[in-house]
Amino acid sequence: MATIKSLVVPPLYSKILSNFPSNFSFCFAYGSGVKKQTDNVGPTPNSNVIDLVFCVDNAYEWHERNLQLNKWHYSGLKYLGHHNITKFQRGYGAKVYFNTLIPLEEVTIKYGVVSRQDLITDLLEWSDLYLAGRLHKPVEIVIHPTSSELQTAIQLNLQSAVHASLLILPETFTEYQFYHTVANLSYAGDFRMIFGENKQKVDNIVRPQLLKFRDLYKPFLKNLHDYVDFPVDTVSETETVKCLQDVGPLSRLHHLNQLPRWPQKALTKFWNRGTVRQDTEDVLRAIAYDPDCNLIVNKCVNGIVWQSSISQSLKSALTAGVVKSLRYSAKKITKMLR
């Protein structure tokens, strides 16, 4: 499988990580403070919050040590101790615990902590499509995965995004539309897109990073030449190509069978709303022949994102505390209204 490529990590990240317990199994940075977006001039750490995700093998031990080093990062939940913090992290929302608006010397960061096994589950099954969705887009790998299981899950998550996006797209589409669909998988159902996020957020992410998206997904698309004509090797670096895919039932069924477990469960539940109950295999076959296949898949993926975005946002309000939650929300709304 292809590997996720990393840019040279600036010394800034080393300085940031030196403030935390060192037992990471994976770490990545994302967002407008890291990756150039259309609505900002580029990665500008001094003015944008740097978003980080810390993947750890043992969340109990990590929070215990982090409370000793950085107790002030936590809201009032710190008084419950590291055991309860970890139970809260793993038992609610998208199984991520965020500390928000942490000033560290010349930068401000927001960091989420996730257990390695919970991240792998989301990557493989799309149980929340939360961190899995963030890893559908180009990110900056700060610490590469320390286990082959996690590295494989990251690659399979990208592969799943290809199958889901092709199911949603029509017979003909552009390269840009494909990457927009990929990036939109984890945004279209997010309730924050109704109010609190820039409505052009996905476009702002994709346009300035089209080459990075191409680099990320080209290895997977090459393996699907029987199903889609995606000629990215025949064009210049700046040209966005036109693509053609087979939207026949057999091709649709192939993509449906490659979807992660939770979207397949959602499709089965959606299809079995009537009195007749069918198993997943029969449901996927029926949906493959349905002319509204793309709409059904889109609806079911959005449903997963809707639920996790609400529960994780409520959880983050508690982990950040009232004052920081209001400040962070105000930053989002101000940016949206610019």
Phi, psi and omega in degrees: 000156178290156178254149175287126183273146181242141170286165175297125185284122180294156178303337180306318183291325177298320179294320180296311185292337180295346179274356189236163171304145192268357187275067176269143172257352178184144176210134175221155178244147183208176176095179186290342176281353184239313183249138180300133174232158186299327185271009170221173186273359180137184177299111183232081185304333183286340183243339180248147175291134175271120180267129181230149171237125177256116175262126185232153180282322183232099185293326178301309181295322183294313180293325177301313181290321181292327176294328177289322183275320192223050182302329183290347177291335189268154173283195179299347178296344179299334181286349178276347178090165187291331179295313181288327176299316180292320177298321178293319178301311189272345186260348185225158177060219182266020175065031176237140178248116183256135165250129194244148174054059179260112178282126177231101182054247186269001182232163173240135183235159167234129181228141177248143179246130180223142175287145184303316183292325178292322177295316179300319179299316180293321180295319184275325188249346186055044180296328177235336184053042183257286174289328175303319179293322177296327180275004169283342185250160177301131177229169176260114179281114181271314174232122181291154180305137181269356179232146178293330179298315179291318179299317178296319179298322178298318180290318180294330176296319177295319179297319178297323179296325178296311181297316180296318182293319178295326177294327183278328184283157177282187182296320177242142181199167178263165177300318178300316180299325178296310181293326176296319179295318177301309182295331184279348181305320183261007178245326188302326181263002184284122183297338180291342177289343176288317176205123179126344177232148176299128182296340178263017187303314183295316177300319180296331178282316190283313188303309182285351183241022185303320180293326178289321174299317180300315181297325183288322190254347182304318181300326181283323181291329178298330181276001182244027184296341176285345186244334183212139174262106186232081192279061183286344180276353187253009185235169177286172184293335186257349182280139175256121191273160173267139186237156180225132178232157174278119181253019176292163184303322182292321177292317177301317181297322177301312181295319180298320180291339180269356180291152176296171188297316185291319172300322177295321176296318180295320178296318180296316179297318180297314184290330184266030179291336181279199184277333181274129180253132178237152177283171186301319181300315180291324180295313181298322178295318180295318180295325179300330180268354181280131180296341179261025181308314182298320180291322180294315179298315180300317181297317183289322176294317179300325180296321177296314181295319180303310183295313183290326181292322178292310184295321180289325179292319176296320179295317182295332176297326178282320182288332179275329187092160187298312185295312181294324179298317179294318180295317182293318179295321179297321176299317180297313183293319178300316179296321180296323185275353182297000000 
